[in-house]
Coordinates of N, CA and C in Angstrom, one line a residue:
X1 N -22.2 27.5 4.0 CA -20.8 27.6 3.8 C -20.0 26.7 4.7
X2 N -20.5 26.6 6.0 CA -19.8 25.7 7.0 C -19.9 24.3 6.5
X3 N -21.1 23.9 6.0 CA -21.2 22.5 5.6 C -20.3 22.2 4.4
X4 N -20.1 23.1 3.5 CA -19.2 22.9 2.4 C -17.7 22.7 2.9
X5 N -17.3 23.5 3.8 CA -16.0 23.4 4.4 C -15.8 22.1 5.1
X6 N -16.8 21.7 5.9 CA -16.8 20.5 6.6 C -16.7 19.3 5.6
X7 N -17.5 19.3 4.6 CA -17.4 18.3 3.6 C -16.1 18.2 2.9
X8 N -15.5 19.3 2.5 CA -14.2 19.4 1.9 C -13.1 18.8 2.8
X9 N -13.2 19.2 4.1 CA -12.2 18.7 5.0 C -12.3 17.2 5.2
X10 N -13.6 16.7 5.3 CA -13.8 15.2 5.4 C -13.2 14.5 4.1
X11 N -13.5 15.0 3.0 CA -13.0 14.4 1.7 C -11.5 14.4 1.7
X12 N -10.9 15.5 2.2 CA -9.4 15.6 2.2 C -8.8 14.5 3.2
X13 N -9.5 14.4 4.3 CA -9.1 13.4 5.3 C -9.2 12.0 4.7
X14 N -10.3 11.7 4.0 CA -10.4 10.3 3.4 C -9.4 10.1 2.4
X15 N -9.1 11.1 1.6 CA -8.1 11.0 0.5 C -6.7 10.7 1.1
X16 N -6.3 11.4 2.2 CA -5.0 11.2 2.8 C -5.0 9.8 3.4
X17 N -6.0 9.4 4.1 CA -6.1 8.0 4.7 C -6.0 7.0 3.6
X18 N -6.6 7.2 2.5 CA -6.5 6.3 1.3 C -5.1 6.2 0.8
X19 N -4.4 7.3 0.7 CA -3.0 7.2 0.2 C -2.2 6.4 1.1
X20 N -2.3 6.5 2.4 CA -1.5 5.8 3.4 C -1.9 4.3 3.3
X21 N -3.1 4.0 3.1 CA -3.5 2.6 2.9 C -2.9 2.0 1.7
X22 N -2.9 2.7 0.6 CA -2.4 2.2 -0.7 C -0.9 2.0 -0.5
X23 N -0.2 3.0 0.1 CA 1.2 2.9 0.3 C 1.6 1.6 1.2
X24 N 0.8 1.4 2.2 CA 1.0 0.2 3.0 C 0.8 -1.1 2.3
X25 N -0.2 -1.1 1.4 CA -0.5 -2.3 0.6 C 0.6 -2.5 -0.4
X26 N 1.2 -1.5 -0.9 CA 2.3 -1.6 -1.8 C 3.5 -2.2 -1.2
X27 N 3.8 -1.8 0.1 CA 4.9 -2.3 0.8 C 4.7 -3.8 1.1
X28 N 3.4 -4.2 1.4 CA 3.1 -5.6 1.7 C 3.3 -6.4 0.4
X29 N 2.8 -5.9 -0.7 CA 3.0 -6.7 -2.0 C 4.4 -6.8 -2.3
X30 N 5.2 -5.7 -2.1 CA 6.6 -5.8 -2.4 C 7.3 -6.8 -1.6
X31 N 7.0 -6.9 -0.3 CA 7.6 -7.8 0.6 C 7.3 -9.3 0.2
X32 N 6.0 -9.5 -0.3 CA 5.6 -10.8 -0.8 C 6.4 -11.2 -2.0
X33 N 6.6 -10.2 -2.9 CA 7.4 -10.5 -4.1 C 8.8 -10.8 -3.8
X34 N 9.4 -10.2 -2.8 CA 10.7 -10.5 -2.4 C 10.8 -11.9 -1.9
X35 N 9.8 -12.4 -1.1 CA 9.8 -13.7 -0.6 C 9.7 -14.7 -1.8
X36 N 8.9 -14.5 -2.8 CA 8.8 -15.3 -3.9 C 10.2 -15.4 -4.7
X37 N 10.8 -14.3 -4.8 CA 12.1 -14.2 -5.5 C 13.1 -15.0 -4.7
X38 N 13.1 -14.9 -3.4 CA 14.1 -15.7 -2.5 C 13.8 -17.2 -2.7
X39 N 12.6 -17.6 -2.7 CA 12.2 -19.0 -2.8 C 12.7 -19.5 -4.2
X40 N 12.5 -18.7 -5.2 CA 12.9 -19.2 -6.5 C 14.4 -19.2 -6.6
X41 N 15.1 -18.3 -6.0 CA 16.5 -18.3 -6.0 C 17.1 -19.6 -5.3
X42 N 16.4 -19.9 -4.2 CA 16.8 -21.1 -3.4 C 16.6 -22.4 -4.2
X43 N 15.5 -22.5 -4.9 CA 15.2 -23.7 -5.8 C 16.3 -23.7 -6.9
X44 N 16.6 -22.6 -7.5 CA 17.5 -22.6 -8.6 C 18.9 -23.0 -8.1
X45 N 19.3 -22.6 -6.9 CA 20.6 -23.0 -6.4 C 20.7 -24.5 -6.1
X46 N 19.6 -25.1 -5.7 CA 19.6 -26.5 -5.4 C 19.6 -27.4 -6.7
X47 N 19.3 -26.8 -7.8 CA 19.3 -27.6 -9.1 C 20.7 -27.9 -9.6

């Protein structure tokens, strides 16, 4: 029974860590998209 609880706790820890990693990646991708939008806006203004 102790092994099962330990395994479940480890799985829960990995799941929570994965959520934070995905959230961080989402923020990075969003920031990259904003940079692309800014660059496109600058090019459009120069035309």
